Amino acid sequence: MNPNKYDCIIIGGGATGAGIARDLSMRGVSVLLLEKNDLSEGTTGRCHAMLHSGGRYVFKDQIAATECAVENKILLRIAPHITESCGGYFIGISDEDLKYGETFKKRCKSADVWTQEISIEEFLNAEPNCNKNVKRVFKVKDGYIDPFLLTIYNAYDAKIHGATIKTYSEVINLVIDENLVIGVKYYDKLNSKTEVAYSEFTINATGPWASQFEKELDLSQTLEIAPTMGTLIVIKDRLVNHLINRLRKPGDGDIIVPSHQSIILGTTSKLVSLEDLDTLLADRSEIEYLLDLGEVLLPTIRNHHVIRFYSGARPLVASESSLREASRKFDIIDYEDEGYYGFLTIFGGKLTTYRLMAEKVSDFVCKKLNHTSTCQTSEKELPGGEEKVRKQTFQKALNVDEKTAFDMHYKWGTFYKEISNMCTQCLDSFSGLNEPKIICECENVTEPELKWVKKHLFVEVLDDYRRRTRQGMGSCQGQFCYYKIADIEAKLTEKTHSLLMDEMREALNERWKIEPSADEFQKRQIKLSKYIYLMGGKLE
Ligand SMILES: Cc1cc2nc3c(=O)[nH]c(=O)nc-3n(C[C@H](O)[C@H](O)[C@H](O)COP(=O)(O)OP(=O)(O)OC[C@H]3O[C@@H](n4cnc5c(N)ncnc54)[C@H](O)[C@@H]3O)c2cc1C
């Protein structure tokens, strides 16, 4: 058998591609997934991380709203270790918001999205930091989901079921034999090699980059993408414990999501070009604009430290209507009508509906491959999610404080046993307290967690640790921990000093890239960080 031949090749390792890899491999289909960077490094890792209740879409998109409501329940059940069922509120502040309240109620009902109106008093008791002038409040079932680990656990489960997952592998072009797509040519960045892989079916799950392969096909109609950049701001401290949405049609700066020890405020909506997709960065005016809007929901927001901001591009189809009103539903584009076989593009949707999208694509492909097995992903938990593990269990098993245990229990679920087994080799010799060594103090990331992800979760370069553990994502943005990570990587691999220094430089540049749009405090912090690494560590 040709080792480069698979039933299916999936291009793109965001939530959608990884979800398809998991679904198909659980059905017994052989899969190769190719991602040009790290898993979840595209739109998935740059979103708001909101597990939608559907409330946000009831006005414009009843189908997407219902899909979100159904998938929300499924994800809370299959991924209890990386989701938070915190609930959310839609709050009305202006007279216009109040009028929208009636429409919201009716539309939630018709889309089967649960909601309940509550008193202002009940709301302000639950969220004392929010605007006291709120006039109407509806409760919904919004939640939080870790987009990085969601994607990575999907890929991990796909691997357990036989899939091959290759990160840092960029598909350069499709391999086409007359009118049949028979594989792809890709560049393996880690080994600087061009490779070819073959398949019965190729799936393009590249989100906003999805139109890139269409130029290789002679099509009468092409996918017109309008990539729409949205910017988000991470603010230190959990200033709210539920999701806060403005009670109005979706607009800018009208959602706050509690995420680990911080909150995320967003978002904006700006058309960008396809050439800009790999280098999106908000300018200072966008950050100030978002903070102004954030003040309406949380009046003291500007008193808190902005940890970071980032931008992603929504994969929307170009239309005449406003970008905010573009549909959030998804489509499978099959090229058979155009005379091409063995290839499809999955496009649109939401993080919340990634599993459903994967199910529909997998059903489609299995039909083409005459595979009769059915989808199991709505029933079978993601790895680590077999049961809800309480933070007290982490505290006891790993001998860590309450805050560290809190952070851990939103990542590892039942893997705490494996991580705890690694603890004995990672004790903090300074404290002498039999505790695992803390490597990132802002996000309470310990050495055994880092070693565990290195062993299981596709860590190839230094910056990959961050997306799996949140190392370097906290308030100091990796001011001290990259040396410690490099030390761990050096002990676990045979990488040369110069390669590790290159990887550290790249990881730090990623942290420092926001400098041109940063506020004065962040600029000073980045300057200090540069001194520490450039002077202290001789990193030129
Ligand atoms: C600002 C913003 C906020 C959002 N907030 C939410 C939210 O709160 N909740 C929610 O449910 N949804 C949200 N979304 C939508 C959600 O993020 C996306 O729908 C979802 O993440 C898309 O996942 P994907 O896998 O389809 O695309 P991506 O995550 O973009 O994955 C595509 C992957 O393909 C890779 N790729 C591209 N070209 C190649 C190539 N040639 N070879 C190999 N790999 C390639 C890319 O590197 C990328 O990793 C938000 C989106 C944005 C932009």
CSV table of C-alpha atoms in Angstrom, one decimal, residues 33-387:
chain,number,residue,atom,x,y,z
A,33,LEU,CA,-4.8,16.6,8.0
A,34,LEU,CA,-2.4,19.3,6.8
A,35,GLU,CA,-2.2,22.6,8.6
A,36,LYS,CA,0.2,25.3,7.4
A,37,ASN,CA,1.0,26.7,10.9
A,38,ASP,CA,-0.1,25.3,14.3
A,39,LEU,CA,-3.5,23.8,15.0
A,40,SER,CA,-6.0,26.6,15.9
A,41,GLU,CA,-3.6,29.3,14.8
A,42,GLY,CA,-6.1,30.7,12.2
A,43,THR,CA,-9.5,32.2,12.9
A,44,THR,CA,-10.3,29.7,15.5
A,45,GLY,CA,-7.5,30.9,17.8
A,46,ARG,CA,-8.5,34.6,17.2
A,47,CYS,CA,-12.2,34.5,18.0
A,48,HIS,CA,-14.2,35.5,21.0
A,49,ALA,CA,-14.5,32.0,22.4
A,50,MET,CA,-18.2,32.3,23.0
A,51,LEU,CA,-20.3,29.2,23.1
A,52,HIS,CA,-23.3,30.8,21.6
A,53,SER,CA,-26.8,30.2,23.0
A,54,GLY,CA,-28.2,31.3,19.6
A,55,GLY,CA,-29.4,34.6,21.1
A,56,ARG,CA,-27.1,36.7,19.0
A,57,TYR,CA,-28.4,35.4,15.7
A,58,VAL,CA,-32.2,35.3,16.3
A,59,PHE,CA,-32.8,38.5,14.5
A,60,LYS,CA,-31.0,37.8,11.2
A,61,ASP,CA,-30.4,34.1,11.1
A,62,GLN,CA,-33.0,31.9,12.7
A,63,ILE,CA,-31.4,28.7,11.3
A,64,ALA,CA,-27.9,29.6,12.7
A,65,ALA,CA,-29.5,30.5,16.0
A,66,THR,CA,-31.2,27.1,16.3
A,67,GLU,CA,-28.1,25.3,15.3
A,68,CYS,CA,-26.1,27.2,18.0
A,69,ALA,CA,-28.7,26.3,20.7
A,70,VAL,CA,-28.5,22.6,19.9
A,71,GLU,CA,-24.7,22.5,19.5
A,72,ASN,CA,-24.2,24.5,22.7
A,73,LYS,CA,-25.8,21.6,24.7
A,74,ILE,CA,-23.8,19.0,22.9
A,75,LEU,CA,-20.5,20.7,23.5
A,76,LEU,CA,-21.2,21.3,27.2
A,77,ARG,CA,-21.8,17.5,27.4
A,78,ILE,CA,-18.9,16.2,25.3
A,79,ALA,CA,-16.3,18.7,26.4
A,80,PRO,CA,-17.0,19.6,30.1
A,81,HIS,CA,-13.2,20.2,30.7
A,82,ILE,CA,-12.8,23.0,28.2
A,83,THR,CA,-16.2,24.7,28.4
A,84,GLU,CA,-17.9,26.9,31.0
A,85,SER,CA,-21.7,26.9,31.2
A,86,CYS,CA,-21.6,30.3,32.8
A,87,GLY,CA,-24.8,31.6,31.1
A,88,GLY,CA,-25.2,35.1,29.7
A,89,TYR,CA,-27.4,38.2,29.7
A,90,PHE,CA,-28.7,40.5,27.0
A,91,ILE,CA,-28.9,43.9,28.6
A,92,GLY,CA,-30.9,46.9,27.3
A,93,ILE,CA,-29.6,50.3,28.0
A,94,SER,CA,-31.0,52.8,25.4
A,95,ASP,CA,-34.6,53.3,24.4
A,96,GLU,CA,-33.9,51.6,21.1
A,97,ASP,CA,-32.6,48.5,23.0
A,98,LEU,CA,-35.9,48.4,24.9
A,99,LYS,CA,-37.9,48.3,21.7
A,100,TYR,CA,-35.7,45.4,20.4
A,101,GLY,CA,-36.5,43.5,23.6
A,102,GLU,CA,-39.9,42.4,22.3
A,103,THR,CA,-38.5,41.3,18.9
A,104,PHE,CA,-35.8,39.4,20.8
A,105,LYS,CA,-38.3,37.5,22.9
A,106,LYS,CA,-40.4,36.5,20.0
A,107,ARG,CA,-37.5,35.5,17.8
A,108,CYS,CA,-35.9,33.4,20.6
A,109,LYS,CA,-39.2,31.5,20.9
A,110,SER,CA,-39.5,30.8,17.2
A,111,ALA,CA,-35.8,29.7,16.9
A,112,ASP,CA,-36.1,27.5,20.0
A,113,VAL,CA,-33.5,29.5,21.9
A,114,TRP,CA,-34.1,29.5,25.7
A,115,THR,CA,-34.4,32.9,27.3
A,116,GLN,CA,-36.0,34.4,30.4
A,117,GLU,CA,-36.5,38.0,31.4
A,118,ILE,CA,-35.2,38.8,34.8
A,119,SER,CA,-35.4,41.9,37.1
A,120,ILE,CA,-32.7,44.6,37.0
A,121,GLU,CA,-32.0,43.9,40.7
A,122,GLU,CA,-31.3,40.3,40.1
A,123,PHE,CA,-28.9,41.2,37.2
A,124,LEU,CA,-27.0,43.9,39.2
A,125,ASN,CA,-26.6,41.5,42.1
A,126,ALA,CA,-25.0,39.0,39.8
A,127,GLU,CA,-23.0,41.5,37.9
A,128,PRO,CA,-22.3,44.5,40.1
A,129,ASN,CA,-19.6,46.0,37.8
A,130,CYS,CA,-22.0,46.5,34.9
A,131,ASN,CA,-23.8,49.7,33.9
A,132,LYS,CA,-26.4,50.5,36.6
A,133,ASN,CA,-28.6,52.3,34.1
A,134,VAL,CA,-29.6,49.0,32.5
A,135,LYS,CA,-33.4,49.0,31.8
A,136,ARG,CA,-34.2,45.4,30.6
A,137,VAL,CA,-32.4,42.1,31.0
A,138,PHE,CA,-32.9,38.6,29.4
A,139,LYS,CA,-31.0,35.6,30.6
A,140,VAL,CA,-29.6,33.1,28.0
A,141,LYS,CA,-27.5,30.0,28.0
A,142,ASP,CA,-24.3,31.4,26.5
A,143,GLY,CA,-21.0,29.9,27.6
A,144,TYR,CA,-17.3,29.9,27.1
A,145,ILE,CA,-15.2,27.4,25.1
A,146,ASP,CA,-11.4,27.1,24.9
A,147,PRO,CA,-10.9,27.3,21.1
A,148,PHE,CA,-7.3,26.1,21.2
A,149,LEU,CA,-7.9,23.0,23.2
A,150,LEU,CA,-11.1,22.3,21.4
A,151,THR,CA,-9.3,22.0,18.1
A,152,ILE,CA,-6.3,20.2,19.6
A,153,TYR,CA,-8.3,17.6,21.4
A,154,ASN,CA,-10.3,16.9,18.2
A,155,ALA,CA,-7.0,16.4,16.3
A,156,TYR,CA,-5.7,14.2,19.2
A,157,ASP,CA,-8.8,12.0,19.1
A,158,ALA,CA,-8.5,11.8,15.3
A,159,LYS,CA,-4.9,10.6,15.8
A,160,ILE,CA,-6.1,8.0,18.4
A,161,HIS,CA,-8.5,6.7,15.7
A,162,GLY,CA,-5.7,6.4,13.1
A,163,ALA,CA,-5.5,9.8,11.5
A,164,THR,CA,-2.2,11.4,10.5
A,165,ILE,CA,-1.9,15.1,11.7
A,166,LYS,CA,0.8,17.2,10.1
A,167,THR,CA,1.2,20.8,11.3
A,168,TYR,CA,3.5,23.3,9.6
A,169,SER,CA,2.6,21.7,6.3
A,170,GLU,CA,1.3,24.1,3.7
A,171,VAL,CA,-0.7,22.9,0.7
A,172,ILE,CA,0.7,24.5,-2.3
A,173,ASN,CA,-1.7,23.1,-4.9
A,174,LEU,CA,-4.1,20.4,-5.7
A,175,VAL,CA,-3.0,17.4,-7.8
A,176,ILE,CA,-5.6,17.0,-10.6
A,177,ASP,CA,-5.9,14.2,-13.0
A,178,GLU,CA,-8.2,15.5,-15.8
A,179,ASN,CA,-11.3,16.3,-13.8
A,180,LEU,CA,-10.5,14.3,-10.7
A,181,VAL,CA,-8.7,15.8,-7.7
A,182,ILE,CA,-6.4,13.0,-6.6
A,183,GLY,CA,-4.3,14.6,-3.9
A,184,VAL,CA,-2.2,17.6,-2.9
A,185,LYS,CA,1.3,18.9,-3.1
A,186,TYR,CA,2.5,20.4,0.2
A,187,TYR,CA,5.5,22.0,1.8
A,188,ASP,CA,6.7,20.5,5.0
A,189,LYS,CA,8.2,23.6,6.8
A,190,LEU,CA,9.8,21.6,9.6
A,191,ASN,CA,11.8,19.5,7.3
A,192,SER,CA,12.0,22.0,4.4
A,193,LYS,CA,10.7,19.4,1.9
A,194,THR,CA,8.0,19.4,-0.7
A,195,GLU,CA,5.8,16.3,-0.6
A,196,VAL,CA,2.8,14.8,-2.5
A,197,ALA,CA,0.0,12.9,-0.8
A,198,TYR,CA,-2.9,11.1,-2.6
A,199,SER,CA,-6.5,10.6,-1.6
A,200,GLU,CA,-10.0,9.6,-2.8
A,201,PHE,CA,-11.4,12.8,-1.5
A,202,THR,CA,-9.9,16.2,-0.6
A,203,ILE,CA,-11.6,18.6,1.8
A,204,ASN,CA,-10.8,22.3,1.8
A,205,ALA,CA,-11.4,23.6,5.4
A,206,THR,CA,-9.3,26.7,5.3
A,207,GLY,CA,-11.8,29.2,6.6
A,208,PRO,CA,-11.2,32.7,5.2
A,209,TRP,CA,-8.4,31.3,3.0
A,210,ALA,CA,-10.9,29.0,1.3
A,211,SER,CA,-10.9,30.5,-2.2
A,212,GLN,CA,-7.1,29.9,-2.7
A,213,PHE,CA,-7.6,26.6,-4.6
A,214,GLU,CA,-10.4,27.7,-6.9
A,215,LYS,CA,-7.9,29.3,-9.3
A,216,GLU,CA,-6.7,25.8,-10.2
A,217,LEU,CA,-10.1,24.8,-11.4
A,218,ASP,CA,-11.8,26.2,-14.5
A,219,LEU,CA,-15.1,27.4,-12.8
A,220,SER,CA,-18.0,29.3,-14.2
A,221,GLN,CA,-18.8,30.7,-10.7
A,222,THR,CA,-16.3,31.2,-7.9
A,223,LEU,CA,-16.5,31.7,-4.2
A,224,GLU,CA,-16.5,35.4,-3.5
A,225,ILE,CA,-15.1,35.9,0.0
A,226,ALA,CA,-15.4,39.1,2.0
A,227,PRO,CA,-13.0,38.4,4.9
A,228,THR,CA,-14.2,40.6,7.7
A,229,MET,CA,-11.7,41.5,10.4
A,230,GLY,CA,-12.9,41.6,14.0
A,231,THR,CA,-10.8,42.8,16.8
A,232,LEU,CA,-10.9,41.7,20.5
A,233,ILE,CA,-9.3,43.1,23.6
A,234,VAL,CA,-8.3,40.9,26.6
A,235,ILE,CA,-8.6,42.7,29.9
A,236,LYS,CA,-7.1,41.6,33.2
A,237,ASP,CA,-9.4,40.3,35.9
A,238,ARG,CA,-12.7,38.5,35.7
A,239,LEU,CA,-14.8,41.7,35.9
A,240,VAL,CA,-17.9,39.7,34.9
A,241,ASN,CA,-18.9,36.1,35.5
A,242,HIS,CA,-21.5,35.7,32.8
A,243,LEU,CA,-21.4,36.7,29.1
A,244,ILE,CA,-22.7,40.2,28.6
A,245,ASN,CA,-24.4,41.0,25.3
A,246,ARG,CA,-26.1,44.3,24.4
A,247,LEU,CA,-29.8,43.8,23.7
A,248,ARG,CA,-29.9,45.0,20.1
A,249,LYS,CA,-29.1,43.7,16.6
A,250,PRO,CA,-25.4,42.6,16.5
A,251,GLY,CA,-23.1,45.6,16.4
A,252,ASP,CA,-19.6,46.6,17.4
A,253,GLY,CA,-18.3,46.3,21.0
A,254,ASP,CA,-21.4,44.6,22.3
A,255,ILE,CA,-20.1,41.4,23.9
A,256,ILE,CA,-18.0,40.7,26.9
A,257,VAL,CA,-16.9,37.1,27.5
A,258,PRO,CA,-15.3,35.9,30.8
A,259,SER,CA,-12.3,33.8,29.9
A,260,HIS,CA,-10.1,32.0,32.5
A,261,GLN,CA,-8.7,34.9,34.7
A,262,SER,CA,-9.7,37.7,32.3
A,263,ILE,CA,-12.5,39.1,30.1
A,264,ILE,CA,-12.6,39.5,26.3
A,265,LEU,CA,-14.3,42.5,24.8
A,266,GLY,CA,-15.3,42.6,21.2
A,267,THR,CA,-15.7,43.0,18.4
A,268,THR,CA,-15.4,45.2,15.3
A,269,SER,CA,-16.2,44.5,11.6
A,270,LYS,CA,-13.9,45.8,8.9
A,271,LEU,CA,-13.5,44.4,5.4
A,272,VAL,CA,-9.9,43.4,4.6
A,273,SER,CA,-8.2,41.9,1.6
A,274,LEU,CA,-7.3,38.3,1.2
A,275,GLU,CA,-3.6,39.3,1.0
A,276,ASP,CA,-3.9,40.7,4.6
A,277,LEU,CA,-5.2,37.6,6.2
A,278,ASP,CA,-1.9,36.4,7.7
A,279,THR,CA,-0.9,39.8,9.2
A,280,LEU,CA,-4.1,41.3,10.7
A,281,LEU,CA,-3.4,43.9,13.4
A,282,ALA,CA,-5.7,46.5,14.7
A,283,ASP,CA,-4.6,50.1,14.9
A,284,ARG,CA,-4.8,52.2,18.1
A,285,SER,CA,-8.0,54.0,17.0
A,286,GLU,CA,-9.9,50.6,16.8
A,287,ILE,CA,-8.7,49.8,20.3
A,288,GLU,CA,-9.9,53.1,21.7
A,289,TYR,CA,-13.2,52.8,19.8
A,290,LEU,CA,-13.8,49.3,21.4
A,291,LEU,CA,-12.9,50.6,24.9
A,292,ASP,CA,-15.4,53.5,24.4
A,293,LEU,CA,-18.1,51.0,23.5
A,294,GLY,CA,-17.0,48.7,26.4
A,295,GLU,CA,-17.5,51.5,28.9
A,296,VAL,CA,-21.2,51.5,28.1
A,297,LEU,CA,-21.4,47.9,29.4
A,298,LEU,CA,-18.7,48.1,32.1
A,299,PRO,CA,-18.2,51.7,33.1
A,300,THR,CA,-14.8,51.1,34.9
A,301,ILE,CA,-13.3,49.1,32.1
A,302,ARG,CA,-10.6,51.6,31.4
A,303,ASN,CA,-9.3,51.3,35.0
A,304,HIS,CA,-8.1,47.8,34.2
A,305,HIS,CA,-5.0,46.6,32.4
A,306,VAL,CA,-5.4,45.7,28.7
A,307,ILE,CA,-3.3,42.5,28.5
A,308,ARG,CA,-3.5,42.1,24.7
A,309,PHE,CA,-5.6,42.6,21.6
A,310,TYR,CA,-5.8,40.4,18.5
A,311,SER,CA,-7.8,40.2,15.3
A,312,GLY,CA,-9.3,37.4,13.2
A,313,ALA,CA,-11.2,37.4,9.9
A,314,ARG,CA,-14.7,36.0,9.6
A,315,PRO,CA,-15.1,33.7,6.6
A,316,LEU,CA,-18.1,35.5,5.1
A,317,VAL,CA,-19.5,35.3,1.6
A,318,ALA,CA,-19.5,38.7,-0.1
A,319,SER,CA,-23.0,40.1,-0.4
A,320,GLU,CA,-24.8,43.4,-1.1
A,321,SER,CA,-26.0,43.7,2.5
A,322,SER,CA,-24.0,45.0,5.4
A,323,LEU,CA,-21.2,42.7,6.7
A,324,ARG,CA,-22.8,42.5,10.1
A,325,GLU,CA,-25.9,41.1,8.5
A,326,ALA,CA,-24.1,38.5,6.4
A,327,SER,CA,-25.3,35.0,7.2
A,328,ARG,CA,-23.5,32.9,9.8
A,329,LYS,CA,-24.8,29.6,8.3
A,330,PHE,CA,-22.4,27.3,6.5
A,331,ASP,CA,-22.3,25.7,3.1
A,332,ILE,CA,-20.6,22.7,1.5
A,333,ILE,CA,-19.5,23.6,-2.0
A,334,ASP,CA,-19.2,20.5,-4.2
A,335,TYR,CA,-17.7,21.1,-7.6
A,336,GLU,CA,-19.4,18.2,-9.5
A,337,ASP,CA,-21.8,20.6,-11.3
A,338,GLU,CA,-18.6,22.3,-12.7
A,339,GLY,CA,-17.3,18.9,-13.8
A,340,TYR,CA,-14.7,18.3,-11.0
A,341,TYR,CA,-14.8,15.3,-8.6
A,342,GLY,CA,-13.1,14.3,-5.4
A,343,PHE,CA,-13.0,17.8,-3.9
A,344,LEU,CA,-15.2,20.0,-1.7
A,345,THR,CA,-15.0,23.3,0.2
A,346,ILE,CA,-16.7,23.8,3.6
A,347,PHE,CA,-17.3,27.4,4.3
A,348,GLY,CA,-18.8,29.7,6.8
A,349,GLY,CA,-20.4,28.7,10.2
A,350,LYS,CA,-19.2,29.4,13.7
A,351,LEU,CA,-16.9,27.8,16.2
A,352,THR,CA,-20.1,26.8,18.1
A,353,THR,CA,-21.3,24.9,15.1
A,354,TYR,CA,-18.0,23.3,14.1
A,355,ARG,CA,-19.1,19.8,15.1
A,356,LEU,CA,-22.3,20.0,13.1
A,357,MET,CA,-20.3,21.2,10.1
A,358,ALA,CA,-17.9,18.3,10.5
A,359,GLU,CA,-20.8,15.9,10.7
A,360,LYS,CA,-22.4,17.2,7.5
A,361,VAL,CA,-19.1,17.1,5.6
A,362,SER,CA,-18.4,13.6,6.8
A,363,ASP,CA,-21.8,12.3,5.8
A,364,PHE,CA,-21.3,13.8,2.4
A,365,VAL,CA,-17.8,12.3,1.9
A,366,CYS,CA,-18.8,8.9,3.3
A,367,LYS,CA,-21.7,8.7,0.8
A,368,LYS,CA,-19.2,9.4,-2.0
A,369,LEU,CA,-16.8,6.8,-0.6
A,370,ASN,CA,-19.6,4.3,-0.1
A,371,HIS,CA,-18.8,4.2,3.6
A,372,THR,CA,-21.9,3.2,5.6
A,373,SER,CA,-20.7,4.1,9.2
A,374,THR,CA,-22.5,6.9,11.0
A,375,CYS,CA,-21.4,9.9,13.1
A,376,GLN,CA,-20.6,9.4,16.8
A,377,THR,CA,-19.3,12.8,17.7
A,378,SER,CA,-22.5,14.1,19.4
A,379,GLU,CA,-22.4,11.2,21.8
A,380,LYS,CA,-18.7,10.4,22.4
A,381,GLU,CA,-16.8,12.8,24.7
A,382,LEU,CA,-13.6,14.5,23.6
A,383,PRO,CA,-10.5,13.1,25.2
A,384,GLY,CA,-10.3,14.2,28.8
A,385,GLY,CA,-14.0,15.0,28.9
A,386,GLU,CA,-15.2,11.6,30.0
A,387,GLU,CA,-16.2,13.1,33.3
